[in-house]
Backbone as a chain_set.jsonl record, in Angstrom:
{"seq": "XXXXXXXXXXXXXXXXXXXXXXXXXXXXXXXXXXXXXXXXXXXXXXXXXXXXXXXXXXXXXXXXXXXXXXXXXXXXXXXXXXXXXXXXXXXXXXXXXXXXXXXXXXXXXXXXXXXXXXXXXXXXXXXXXXXXXXXXXXXXXXXXXXXXXXXXXXXXXXXXXXXXXXXXXXXXXXXXXXXXXXXXXXXXXXXXXXXXXXXXXXXXXXXXXXXXXXXXXX", "coords": {"N": [[2.999, 0.275, -16.83], [3.702, 0.842, -13.634], [1.723, 1.083, -10.191], [1.618, 3.714, -7.908], [1.971, 5.104, -5.235], [3.191, 8.052, -3.39], [4.483, 8.879, -0.18], [5.663, 11.615, 2.037], [6.594, 13.4, 4.29], [8.256, 14.833, 7.586], [11.276, 14.285, 9.554], [10.697, 10.978, 11.22], [8.187, 10.219, 12.317], [6.836, 8.893, 10.511], [6.405, 7.261, 8.895], [8.057, 4.752, 7.413], [7.213, 2.709, 8.856], [4.382, 3.044, 7.88], [4.115, 3.301, 5.643], [4.92, 0.403, 4.765], [2.745, -1.258, 6.285], [1.018, -0.043, 4.679], [1.436, -0.809, 2.557], [1.504, -3.677, 2.827], [-0.999, -3.801, 2.857], [-1.842, -3.818, 0.405], [-0.909, -5.098, -0.585], [1.106, -3.87, -2.316], [4.882, -3.06, -3.606], [6.54, -1.881, -1.515], [8.953, 0.15, -1.418], [11.72, 1.16, 0.63], [13.565, 4.356, 1.028], [14.444, 5.683, 1.782], [16.384, 4.191, 3.161], [17.337, 3.005, 1.259], [19.142, 5.419, 1.082], [20.424, 5.509, 4.066], [21.896, 3.298, 3.963], [24.142, 4.353, 2.357], [25.17, 6.178, 4.099], [26.382, 4.536, 5.353], [27.96, 3.468, 3.899], [29.693, 5.739, 3.612], [30.253, 6.458, 6.697], [31.336, 3.633, 6.848], [34.154, 3.998, 5.857], [35.384, 6.804, 7.361], [34.953, 9.381, 6.007], [33.658, 13.302, 6.435], [30.68, 14.174, 6.226], [31.667, 17.166, 5.677], [32.645, 16.772, 3.83], [32.506, 17.005, 0.542], [34.282, 16.407, -1.633], [35.102, 13.874, -0.795], [32.929, 12.244, -0.706], [31.396, 12.705, -2.634], [33.437, 11.232, -4.275], [32.963, 8.46, -3.3], [30.831, 7.587, -3.813], [31.224, 6.458, -5.834], [31.895, 3.993, -6.109], [29.95, 2.446, -4.572], [27.851, -0.411, -4.515], [24.509, -0.051, -3.663], [21.007, -2.751, -3.034], [18.004, -3.964, -3.086], [16.264, -5.864, -1.566], [14.545, -8.688, -1.092], [13.657, -11.048, 1.322], [11.904, -13.674, 2.156], [9.637, -11.989, 2.975], [10.39, -10.313, 3.861], [11.964, -6.738, 3.52], [15.345, -6.58, 2.697], [18.531, -4.875, 2.881], [21.36, -4.25, 0.52], [24.667, -3.356, 0.616], [27.117, -3.159, -0.999], [27.343, -6.25, -1.584], [26.295, -7.082, 1.229], [24.621, -7.74, 3.509], [23.108, -4.758, 5.197], [20.871, -4.117, 7.066], [20.564, -4.041, 9.563], [21.807, -2.22, 10.487], [20.967, 0.284, 10.403], [19.223, 1.744, 11.432], [20.416, 3.576, 13.028], [21.137, 6.677, 15.209], [23.389, 7.964, 14.047], [23.665, 6.987, 11.393], [21.633, 7.731, 10.527], [22.065, 10.366, 10.906], [24.468, 11.176, 9.987], [23.409, 10.078, 6.91], [21.388, 12.219, 6.753], [22.683, 14.304, 6.554], [24.015, 14.284, 4.011], [22.64, 13.299, 2.031], [21.542, 15.655, 0.673], [23.445, 16.063, -1.468], [23.708, 16.162, -5.252], [24.777, 14.114, -6.182], [24.7, 11.712, -4.529], [22.306, 11.653, -4.827], [21.796, 11.541, -7.415], [22.654, 8.992, -7.705], [20.86, 6.861, -6.696], [18.048, 7.415, -7.508], [18.139, 6.452, -10.24], [17.153, 4.11, -10.052], [15.32, 4.098, -8.084], [13.474, 4.347, -10.099], [13.05, 3.004, -11.494], [11.671, 1.015, -10.764], [9.142, 1.57, -10.098], [8.456, 1.895, -12.36], [8.355, -0.131, -13.432], [6.265, -1.692, -11.447], [3.508, -2.686, -8.919], [3.984, 0.31, -6.361], [4.822, 1.658, -3.556], [6.349, 4.299, -1.809], [8.369, 6.283, 0.716], [9.507, 9.118, 1.285], [11.747, 12.712, 1.894], [11.391, 13.528, -0.583], [9.517, 12.595, -2.341], [6.575, 13.024, -4.05], [7.269, 15.482, -4.923], [9.541, 14.414, -6.127], [11.439, 12.711, -7.085], [8.657, 11.001, -7.576], [6.952, 12.643, -9.91], [4.503, 11.688, -10.909], [3.024, 10.118, -9.751], [0.315, 8.095, -8.447], [-0.76, 8.359, -6.48], [-0.221, 10.287, -3.601], [0.815, 11.371, -0.268], [0.852, 13.45, 2.199], [2.711, 12.529, 4.978], [2.582, 14.007, 8.338], [3.467, 15.254, 11.724], [3.113, 16.561, 14.995], [6.487, 18.342, 16.507], [7.137, 17.421, 19.536], [5.19, 15.085, 19.367], [6.531, 13.684, 17.429], [9.398, 12.946, 18.413], [8.937, 12.178, 20.977], [7.795, 9.322, 20.519], [10.176, 8.414, 18.867], [11.847, 8.399, 21.294], [10.016, 6.3, 22.847], [10.526, 3.855, 20.694], [13.874, 4.002, 21.066], [14.163, 3.569, 23.943], [12.986, 1.268, 24.323], [14.235, -0.348, 23.415], [16.681, -1.057, 25.195], [18.352, 1.472, 25.33], [20.527, 4.864, 26.487], [18.982, 7.931, 26.47], [17.846, 10.688, 26.063], [15.329, 12.817, 25.749], [14.232, 15.433, 25.26], [16.912, 16.177, 24.413], [16.271, 14.563, 21.817], [14.608, 15.52, 20.782], [15.345, 18.059, 19.946], [17.27, 17.487, 18.313], [15.855, 16.062, 16.444], [14.537, 18.888, 15.479], [16.276, 20.283, 14.277], [17.171, 18.289, 12.257], [14.614, 18.299, 10.647], [14.496, 21.379, 9.976], [16.998, 20.971, 8.928], [16.301, 20.23, 6.194], [14.192, 21.302, 5.378], [15.29, 23.341, 4.186], [16.768, 22.9, 2.239], [19.143, 23.47, -0.393], [18.854, 21.404, -2.592], [16.165, 19.646, -3.719], [14.302, 20.27, -1.229], [12.315, 19.748, 1.64], [9.251, 19.132, 1.584], [5.08, 19.402, 0.595], [3.757, 18.349, -1.714], [2.159, 20.187, -3.891], [-0.095, 18.806, -4.701], [-0.53, 16.824, -2.856], [-1.844, 15.084, -0.139], [-2.776, 15.835, 3.691], [-1.986, 14.092, 6.001], [-1.983, 14.158, 9.549], [-0.739, 12.628, 12.173], [-0.687, 13.201, 14.873], [-2.217, 12.49, 16.839], [-3.375, 10.154, 16.496], [-3.692, 6.801, 16.388], [-2.35, 4.048, 14.57], [-3.229, 1.588, 13.052], [-5.184, 3.675, 12.463], [-3.813, 5.422, 10.862], [-3.102, 4.15, 8.993], [-5.365, 3.229, 7.862], [-5.918, 5.93, 7.266], [-5.327, 6.115, 4.482], [-5.409, 4.043, 3.095], [-7.523, 4.834, 2.307], [-7.556, 6.439, 0.016], [-6.308, 4.753, -1.867], [-6.102, 2.944, -4.652]], "CA": [[3.242, 0.82, -16.087], [3.491, 0.903, -12.273], [0.437, 1.851, -9.618], [2.172, 4.62, -7.093], [1.931, 6.244, -4.262], [3.79, 8.212, -2.297], [4.711, 9.574, 1.076], [6.565, 11.999, 2.675], [7.162, 13.804, 5.911], [9.638, 14.74, 7.996], [11.58, 12.662, 10.081], [9.598, 10.581, 12.685], [6.571, 11.403, 11.556], [6.158, 6.819, 11.159], [6.482, 6.952, 7.319], [8.893, 3.731, 6.765], [6.14, 2.33, 8.762], [2.6, 2.835, 7.742], [3.798, 2.448, 4.397], [4.858, -0.985, 4.836], [1.45, -1.339, 6.287], [0.001, -0.04, 3.074], [2.193, -2.223, 1.448], [0.809, -5.663, 2.821], [-2.517, -4.594, 3.158], [-3.076, -3.469, -1.048], [0.182, -5.671, -2.195], [2.339, -2.811, -3.343], [6.205, -3.291, -3.072], [7.875, -1.324, -0.907], [10.635, 0.65, -1.838], [12.246, 2.246, 1.287], [14.322, 5.68, -0.123], [15.337, 6.144, 3.333], [16.893, 2.804, 4.085], [18.904, 3.493, 0.718], [20.256, 7.03, 1.636], [21.418, 5.586, 5.077], [23.201, 2.412, 3.156], [25.08, 4.862, 1.281], [25.662, 7.02, 4.095], [26.973, 3.964, 6.57], [29.54, 3.449, 3.217], [30.813, 7.035, 4.326], [31.08, 6.208, 7.673], [32.758, 3.236, 7.322], [35.406, 5.169, 4.553], [35.356, 7.441, 8.088], [34.478, 10.431, 5.511], [33.581, 13.32, 7.24], [29.771, 15.116, 6.494], [31.955, 18.11, 5.26], [33.63, 16.317, 2.639], [31.642, 16.805, -0.482], [34.739, 15.251, -2.626], [34.712, 12.068, -0.66], [31.859, 11.623, -0.357], [31.579, 12.191, -4.324], [33.969, 10.475, -4.741], [33.034, 7.155, -2.546], [29.735, 7.019, -4.844], [31.802, 5.883, -7.084], [31.981, 2.369, -5.02], [29.495, 1.511, -3.058], [26.551, -1.124, -5.094], [22.795, -0.481, -2.836], [20.829, -3.291, -3.773], [16.426, -4.417, -1.787], [16.031, -7.729, -2.002], [12.781, -9.442, -0.269], [13.613, -12.262, 2.271], [10.635, -14.682, 3.737], [8.866, -10.927, 3.1], [10.58, -9.055, 4.687], [13.14, -6.268, 2.772], [16.793, -6.743, 3.205], [19.075, -3.89, 2.214], [22.719, -4.676, 1.434], [25.635, -2.496, 0.642], [28.429, -3.902, -1.461], [26.969, -7.473, -1.09], [26.878, -7.192, 2.671], [23.176, -6.678, 4.711], [23.469, -3.883, 6.366], [19.549, -4.025, 7.458], [20.669, -3.969, 11.304], [22.463, -1.026, 11.083], [19.846, 1.07, 8.735], [17.895, 2.624, 12.008], [20.668, 4.179, 14.975], [20.989, 7.531, 15.603], [25.016, 8.345, 14.042], [23.449, 6.994, 9.977], [20.414, 8.442, 10.107], [22.403, 12.393, 11.256], [25.081, 11.349, 8.153], [22.671, 10.062, 5.412], [20.576, 13.905, 6.271], [23.735, 15.217, 5.834], [24.851, 14.233, 2.486], [21.544, 13.432, 0.423], [21.327, 16.434, -0.388], [24.792, 16.279, -2.528], [23.617, 15.968, -5.519], [25.705, 12.806, -6.39], [24.455, 10.84, -3.745], [20.799, 11.161, -4.954], [21.469, 10.499, -8.899], [22.796, 7.169, -7.641], [19.65, 5.858, -6.202], [17.281, 7.996, -8.28], [17.53, 5.541, -11.255], [17.091, 2.613, -9.458], [14.174, 4.161, -7.661], [12.578, 4.964, -10.753], [12.89, 1.828, -12.489], [11.188, 0.062, -9.984], [8.371, 2.644, -9.837], [8.048, 1.945, -13.533], [7.815, -1.766, -13.543], [5.481, -2.383, -10.512], [2.428, -1.525, -8.121], [4.919, 0.652, -5.278], [4.623, 2.454, -2.628], [7.465, 4.084, -1.659], [8.699, 7.402, 1.246], [11.053, 9.446, 1.769], [11.053, 13.56, 1.781], [10.586, 15.217, -1.443], [8.92, 11.544, -3.623], [5.884, 13.44, -5.259], [7.852, 17.209, -5.976], [11.184, 15.057, -7.065], [11.25, 11.663, -7.411], [7.714, 10.861, -8.651], [6.271, 13.78, -9.188], [3.174, 11.869, -11.126], [2.426, 9.376, -8.239], [-0.752, 7.65, -8.015], [-1.784, 9.419, -4.723], [0.086, 11.868, -2.792], [0.574, 11.312, 1.118], [2.647, 14.41, 3.301], [1.757, 12.802, 6.381], [3.461, 14.291, 9.377], [3.215, 14.49, 13.054], [4.605, 17.733, 16.49], [8.087, 17.718, 16.765], [6.891, 16.502, 20.798], [4.733, 13.735, 19.639], [8.252, 12.273, 17.187], [10.245, 12.7, 19.584], [8.662, 10.733, 22.185], [8.255, 7.293, 20.17], [11.486, 8.433, 18.817], [12.469, 8.419, 22.821], [10.228, 5.143, 23.161], [11.575, 3.067, 20.158], [14.93, 3.927, 20.952], [14.297, 3.292, 25.508], [12.888, -0.334, 24.336], [15.638, -1.203, 22.154], [17.776, -0.607, 26.114], [19.715, 2.564, 24.302], [20.238, 5.03, 27.305], [18.467, 8.625, 25.537], [17.233, 11.974, 26.32], [14.037, 13.608, 25.15], [14.767, 16.818, 25.217], [17.76, 16.23, 22.663], [15.682, 13.667, 20.439], [13.372, 16.515, 20.326], [15.985, 19.162, 18.637], [17.23, 16.705, 16.892], [14.015, 16.391, 15.666], [13.644, 20.25, 14.693], [17.054, 20.654, 14.049], [16.526, 18.018, 10.822], [13.983, 19.04, 9.804], [15.439, 22.017, 9.105], [18.092, 21.155, 7.027], [15.952, 19.282, 5.276], [13.435, 21.897, 4.375], [15.887, 24.561, 3.214], [18.092, 22.213, 1.445], [19.068, 23.894, -2.089], [18.559, 20.451, -3.872], [14.607, 18.939, -3.487], [13.751, 20.436, -0.022], [11.316, 18.742, 2.234], [7.64, 20.478, 1.427], [4.221, 19.493, 0.305], [3.407, 18.722, -3.123], [1.308, 20.817, -3.842], [-1.357, 18.015, -5.171], [-0.628, 15.622, -1.921], [-3.32, 14.938, 1.392], [-2.032, 16.044, 3.922], [-2.227, 13.446, 7.454], [-1.54, 14.465, 10.554], [-0.671, 11.54, 12.211], [-0.324, 13.237, 15.74], [-3.304, 12.127, 18.029], [-4.149, 8.635, 15.419], [-3.287, 4.834, 15.884], [-1.155, 3.175, 13.127], [-4.455, 1.614, 12.507], [-6.014, 4.491, 12.022], [-3.148, 5.785, 9.579], [-2.702, 3.191, 7.567], [-6.68, 2.85, 6.858], [-7.263, 6.216, 6.342], [-4.104, 6.102, 3.579], [-5.889, 2.722, 2.177], [-8.488, 4.742, 1.55], [-6.932, 7.246, -0.934], [-5.708, 4.057, -2.812], [-6.877, 1.978, -5.284]], "C": [[2.702, 0.528, -14.425], [2.059, 1.255, -11.347], [1.436, 2.481, -8.491], [1.946, 5.496, -7.116], [3.187, 6.366, -3.348], [3.344, 8.44, -1.215], [5.704, 10.612, 1.508], [6.037, 13.291, 3.391], [8.099, 14.374, 6.197], [10.035, 13.048, 9.031], [11.452, 12.639, 11.497], [8.406, 11.022, 12.595], [6.22, 9.703, 10.934], [6.088, 6.335, 9.917], [6.692, 5.349, 6.652], [6.943, 2.764, 7.404], [4.617, 1.59, 8.909], [3.315, 2.797, 6.031], [4.238, 0.955, 4.23], [3.846, -1.961, 5.631], [0.948, -1.659, 5.145], [0.312, -1.165, 2.388], [1.42, -3.569, 1.571], [-0.663, -4.927, 3.015], [-3.028, -3.552, 1.717], [-1.405, -4.027, -1.51], [0.987, -5.239, -3.169], [4.256, -3.922, -2.663], [6.578, -2.097, -2.87], [8.916, -1.073, -0.846], [10.871, 1.52, -0.546], [13.595, 2.965, 0.533], [15.119, 5.297, 0.773], [16.522, 5.114, 3.439], [18.742, 3.31, 2.688], [19.974, 4.555, 0.403], [21.0, 6.601, 2.706], [22.504, 4.54, 4.879], [24.341, 3.226, 2.721], [25.98, 5.97, 2.822], [26.424, 6.147, 5.874], [28.435, 3.616, 5.273], [30.555, 4.371, 3.389], [31.539, 6.933, 5.405], [31.97, 5.441, 7.617], [34.138, 3.47, 6.558], [35.469, 6.461, 6.009], [35.776, 9.233, 7.235], [33.555, 11.451, 6.213], [32.082, 13.835, 6.239], [30.44, 16.277, 4.857], [32.488, 17.522, 4.401], [33.355, 15.747, 1.525], [31.882, 16.209, -1.36], [34.859, 13.684, -2.658], [34.0, 11.901, -1.318], [31.463, 11.633, -1.726], [31.943, 11.06, -4.375], [33.709, 8.681, -4.263], [31.94, 6.277, -3.265], [29.84, 6.364, -5.916], [31.422, 3.989, -7.416], [31.331, 1.954, -4.298], [27.875, 1.096, -4.487], [25.248, -0.396, -3.672], [21.959, -1.299, -3.592], [19.433, -3.257, -2.642], [16.52, -5.387, -2.717], [14.507, -7.733, -1.039], [13.668, -11.06, 0.547], [12.523, -12.631, 2.508], [9.875, -13.059, 3.763], [8.894, -9.901, 3.445], [11.956, -8.023, 4.008], [14.177, -6.298, 3.523], [16.814, -5.436, 2.397], [20.837, -3.864, 2.232], [22.787, -3.709, 0.088], [27.2, -3.19, 0.095], [28.408, -5.091, -1.298], [26.525, -7.866, 0.221], [25.648, -6.189, 2.991], [23.56, -6.197, 5.785], [22.652, -3.3, 7.276], [19.229, -3.659, 9.01], [21.284, -2.979, 11.101], [21.828, 0.069, 10.691], [19.856, 2.134, 9.839], [19.017, 3.755, 13.038], [21.121, 5.552, 14.28], [22.204, 8.423, 13.896], [24.236, 7.777, 12.297], [22.556, 7.837, 9.972], [20.949, 10.376, 10.075], [23.288, 11.9, 9.918], [24.095, 11.157, 6.596], [21.651, 11.592, 5.406], [21.071, 14.434, 5.952], [23.996, 15.252, 4.134], [23.612, 13.742, 1.852], [20.782, 14.464, -0.254], [22.461, 16.336, -1.76], [23.568, 14.988, -3.948], [23.781, 14.191, -6.185], [25.228, 11.645, -5.743], [22.697, 11.218, -4.91], [20.634, 10.641, -6.31], [22.236, 8.589, -8.297], [22.22, 6.332, -7.591], [18.624, 6.529, -7.25], [16.752, 7.068, -9.538], [16.804, 4.62, -10.814], [15.184, 2.739, -8.734], [12.3, 3.76, -8.847], [11.547, 3.605, -11.566], [11.946, 0.831, -11.716], [9.721, 0.59, -9.878], [7.891, 1.796, -11.263], [7.016, 0.888, -13.764], [7.024, -2.444, -12.315], [4.495, -1.097, -9.636], [3.111, -0.862, -6.552], [4.706, 1.321, -4.005], [5.806, 2.902, -1.719], [7.461, 6.079, -0.745], [9.891, 7.545, 1.773], [10.896, 11.451, 2.137], [11.45, 14.56, 1.089], [10.208, 13.589, -2.546], [7.976, 12.207, -4.163], [5.967, 14.217, -5.516], [8.919, 16.04, -6.719], [10.964, 13.377, -8.251], [10.323, 10.939, -8.443], [6.37, 11.163, -8.909], [4.437, 12.999, -10.058], [2.458, 10.37, -10.745], [0.954, 8.924, -8.884], [-1.923, 8.554, -7.278], [0.009, 9.486, -3.559], [0.555, 11.971, -1.484], [1.354, 12.396, 1.722], [2.161, 14.163, 4.676], [3.591, 13.604, 7.591], [2.458, 14.174, 11.289], [4.116, 16.175, 13.951], [5.377, 16.852, 16.846], [7.827, 16.771, 18.013], [6.553, 14.647, 19.738], [6.084, 12.636, 18.536], [9.308, 12.075, 18.218], [10.366, 12.274, 21.063], [8.177, 9.393, 21.578], [8.9, 7.401, 19.742], [12.896, 7.444, 20.301], [11.904, 6.173, 23.06], [11.181, 4.192, 21.889], [13.433, 2.803, 20.619], [15.133, 3.116, 23.271], [14.321, 1.282, 25.15], [13.794, -1.892, 23.423], [17.125, -1.317, 23.902], [18.705, 0.639, 25.913], [19.008, 3.544, 25.468], [20.194, 6.648, 25.319], [18.222, 9.836, 26.558], [16.461, 12.767, 25.626], [13.88, 14.601, 24.646], [16.051, 16.607, 23.885], [17.294, 15.352, 21.066], [14.65, 14.372, 19.973], [14.075, 17.545, 19.524], [16.852, 18.773, 18.215], [16.395, 16.763, 15.616], [14.369, 18.051, 14.536], [15.493, 20.635, 13.807], [17.618, 19.352, 12.116], [15.74, 17.74, 9.997], [14.177, 20.791, 9.55], [16.334, 22.255, 7.63], [17.559, 19.986, 6.114], [15.309, 20.531, 4.555], [14.391, 23.349, 3.894], [17.331, 24.069, 2.707], [18.349, 22.825, 0.396], [18.794, 22.45, -2.866], [17.699, 19.578, -3.264], [14.824, 18.652, -1.829], [12.569, 19.367, 0.751], [10.496, 19.231, 2.246], [6.481, 19.779, 1.349], [3.973, 19.446, -0.648], [1.907, 19.742, -2.653], [-0.892, 20.297, -3.699], [-1.121, 16.621, -4.115], [-1.565, 16.016, -0.571], [-2.278, 15.341, 2.183], [-2.884, 15.675, 5.49], [-1.444, 14.047, 8.357], [-2.143, 13.68, 11.48], [-0.719, 11.682, 14.092], [-0.924, 12.412, 17.714], [-4.296, 10.497, 16.931], [-3.444, 7.95, 15.556], [-2.347, 4.466, 14.469], [-2.195, 2.984, 12.396], [-4.938, 2.524, 11.532], [-5.257, 5.738, 10.452], [-3.587, 5.29, 8.674], [-3.921, 2.985, 7.129], [-6.814, 4.096, 6.36], [-6.017, 7.174, 5.118], [-4.546, 5.106, 2.133], [-6.777, 2.722, 1.101], [-8.957, 5.43, 0.035], [-6.607, 6.374, -2.447], [-6.572, 3.333, -3.636], [-6.952, 0.066, -4.52]], "O": [[1.592, 0.109, -14.097], [1.207, 1.803, -12.046], [2.207, 1.617, -8.075], [1.742, 6.41, -7.915], [3.901, 5.524, -2.803], [2.145, 8.343, -0.951], [6.842, 10.263, 1.197], [5.142, 14.025, 2.971], [8.956, 14.594, 5.341], [9.656, 11.889, 9.197], [11.721, 13.383, 12.441], [7.839, 12.094, 12.806], [5.021, 9.44, 11.021], [5.77, 5.166, 9.702], [5.98, 4.802, 5.81], [5.975, 2.406, 6.733], [4.04, 0.63, 9.42], [2.716, 2.041, 5.266], [3.663, 0.375, 3.309], [4.008, -3.18, 5.667], [0.577, -2.713, 4.629], [-0.292, -2.096, 1.855], [0.904, -4.281, 0.709], [-1.541, -5.705, 3.389], [-4.014, -2.815, 1.69], [-0.781, -3.568, -2.466], [1.427, -5.693, -4.226], [4.562, -4.815, -1.873], [6.909, -1.297, -3.744], [9.831, -1.746, -0.371], [10.285, 2.603, -0.528], [14.392, 2.432, -0.238], [16.207, 4.728, 0.681], [17.607, 5.498, 3.875], [19.933, 3.603, 2.795], [21.057, 4.593, -0.182], [22.163, 7.001, 2.733], [23.644, 4.624, 5.335], [25.471, 2.74, 2.738], [27.116, 6.422, 2.677], [26.777, 6.666, 6.933], [29.614, 3.537, 5.616], [31.772, 4.187, 3.374], [32.752, 7.107, 5.525], [33.119, 5.705, 7.974], [35.153, 2.906, 6.965], [35.706, 7.499, 5.392], [36.585, 10.047, 7.68], [32.569, 10.913, 6.716], [32.514, 13.908, 5.088], [30.057, 16.294, 3.687], [33.302, 18.378, 4.057], [33.622, 14.586, 1.213], [31.085, 15.576, -2.052], [34.814, 12.787, -3.5], [34.132, 11.463, -2.46], [31.135, 10.525, -2.152], [31.263, 10.039, -4.481], [34.266, 7.782, -4.893], [31.882, 5.055, -3.401], [29.035, 5.858, -6.698], [31.001, 3.238, -8.296], [31.678, 1.194, -3.393], [27.178, 1.906, -5.098], [25.74, -0.527, -2.551], [21.869, -0.981, -4.778], [19.564, -2.705, -1.55], [16.723, -5.633, -3.906], [13.768, -6.881, -0.546], [14.166, -11.956, -0.135], [11.899, -11.849, 3.225], [9.427, -12.887, 4.896], [8.145, -8.925, 3.489], [13.037, -8.611, 4.003], [14.165, -6.117, 4.74], [15.958, -4.935, 1.667], [21.549, -3.631, 3.209], [22.015, -3.377, -0.811], [28.127, -3.595, 0.796], [29.461, -5.482, -0.793], [26.354, -9.075, 0.375], [25.467, -4.974, 2.925], [24.058, -6.635, 6.822], [22.984, -2.424, 8.076], [18.209, -3.212, 9.536], [21.39, -2.587, 12.263], [22.591, 1.034, 10.727], [20.312, 3.25, 9.586], [18.496, 4.644, 13.711], [21.418, 5.624, 13.087], [21.787, 9.184, 13.024], [24.4, 8.847, 11.711], [22.744, 8.846, 9.292], [20.416, 11.308, 9.472], [22.839, 12.213, 8.815], [24.098, 11.848, 5.578], [21.22, 12.058, 4.351], [20.705, 15.256, 5.112], [24.117, 16.195, 3.353], [23.775, 13.916, 0.644], [19.93, 14.454, -1.143], [22.114, 16.566, -2.919], [23.025, 13.89, -3.829], [22.905, 13.392, -6.515], [25.315, 10.57, -6.336], [22.503, 10.433, -5.838], [19.845, 9.753, -6.633], [22.103, 7.424, -8.674], [22.462, 5.221, -8.064], [18.431, 5.657, -8.097], [15.581, 6.884, -9.87], [15.711, 4.387, -11.329], [14.242, 1.95, -8.813], [11.143, 3.365, -8.706], [10.4, 3.345, -11.93], [11.553, -0.176, -12.305], [9.0, -0.305, -9.435], [6.919, 1.048, -11.154], [5.82, 0.81, -14.047], [7.115, -3.664, -12.171], [4.47, 0.131, -9.548], [2.785, -1.495, -5.548], [3.584, 0.869, -3.777], [6.282, 2.087, -0.929], [6.831, 6.998, -1.269], [10.78, 6.889, 2.315], [9.829, 11.686, 2.704], [11.748, 15.719, 1.379], [10.791, 13.615, -3.63], [8.317, 12.22, -5.346], [5.157, 14.576, -6.37], [9.307, 16.391, -7.833], [10.601, 13.107, -9.396], [10.628, 10.46, -9.535], [5.288, 10.662, -8.602], [3.378, 13.596, -9.868], [1.591, 9.746, -11.358], [0.566, 9.534, -9.88], [-3.045, 9.052, -7.372], [0.879, 8.747, -3.096], [0.881, 13.156, -1.402], [2.575, 12.244, 1.753], [1.531, 14.929, 5.405], [4.821, 13.627, 7.541], [1.525, 13.538, 11.778], [5.197, 16.693, 13.67], [5.399, 15.677, 17.211], [8.111, 15.578, 17.908], [7.235, 13.642, 19.536], [6.437, 11.469, 18.708], [9.854, 11.057, 18.642], [11.261, 12.105, 21.892], [8.22, 8.392, 22.293], [9.227, 6.227, 19.57], [13.853, 6.672, 20.351], [12.632, 5.202, 23.264], [12.351, 3.878, 22.109], [14.064, 1.751, 20.517], [16.038, 2.39, 23.683], [15.117, 0.403, 25.478], [13.907, -3.081, 23.121], [18.299, -1.606, 23.671], [19.823, 0.641, 26.427], [17.803, 3.527, 25.718], [20.679, 6.654, 24.187], [18.452, 9.758, 27.765], [17.012, 13.491, 24.798], [13.368, 14.711, 23.532], [15.937, 16.892, 22.693], [17.683, 15.416, 19.9], [13.91, 14.065, 19.038], [13.542, 17.946, 18.489], [17.54, 19.57, 17.576], [16.328, 17.23, 14.479], [14.405, 18.181, 13.312], [15.569, 21.268, 12.754], [18.268, 19.76, 11.154], [15.874, 17.153, 8.924], [13.703, 21.14, 8.469], [16.449, 22.83, 6.547], [18.182, 19.11, 5.514], [15.669, 20.867, 3.427], [13.891, 24.264, 3.24], [18.463, 24.553, 2.735], [17.256, 22.777, -0.168], [18.438, 22.645, -4.029], [18.108, 18.788, -2.414], [15.218, 17.644, -1.241], [12.142, 18.325, 0.252], [10.567, 20.169, 3.039], [6.54, 19.092, 2.368], [3.795, 20.584, -1.082], [1.128, 19.901, -1.713], [-1.958, 20.718, -3.249], [-1.474, 15.505, -4.496], [-1.851, 17.15, -0.187], [-1.109, 15.331, 1.798], [-3.79, 16.298, 6.043], [-0.318, 14.453, 8.069], [-3.336, 13.672, 11.783], [-0.774, 10.641, 14.748], [-0.486, 12.093, 18.819], [-5.469, 10.133, 16.857], [-2.357, 8.107, 15.0], [-1.875, 5.144, 13.557], [-2.451, 3.653, 11.395], [-5.095, 2.391, 10.318], [-5.788, 6.426, 9.58], [-4.273, 5.706, 7.74], [-3.958, 2.536, 5.984], [-7.482, 4.203, 5.331], [-5.895, 8.39, 4.968], [-4.3, 5.194, 0.93], [-7.039, 1.67, 0.517], [-9.916, 5.255, -0.716], [-6.601, 6.818, -3.595], [-7.74, 3.126, -3.307], [-7.635, -0.794, -5.075]]}, "num_chains": 1, "name": "protein.A"}
């Protein structure tokens, strides 16, 4: 059995960044569940499917193959054999993933792959419902969060650094809406597992967050 670390939390809390650094520090395999959902979102967008078209989404799951590989130590995400890693972080893909991830067939498509990886390897996995649903028996569960203003500023800075035109207030509104959507959905809503450790990174540096989480892991 693998040693499993689950990191849950809202959009923009830095889960992926932190999980990758903890994985590197502790020698775990990082499984980016959000990237897997985003890859499926790219599949739906390529097909021109509306997020409200549940039947179309369910049908499109049938011909989507999502896989994770490591090349030169870096995670690469493939959709039907195409490397889509560079497309994963756009706002359009993020919003589509948020709106389609509650569809049961979307979750089922990816669930078994995620659990198989966890059974066979020492992994750290981040998402919205890792500790509550995907890996309920994880050895360590972390709920990583930060204030809406902090998360919006981080996303604003990230987009500006890429040279993209963006509006801080709009980003904050999008984050609040996504929080509400993720927390109120019927299937596997975002919530803190009862046995999860709360880490609020609003006033912490990245190395401080990594050190804190590592201190709870073997």
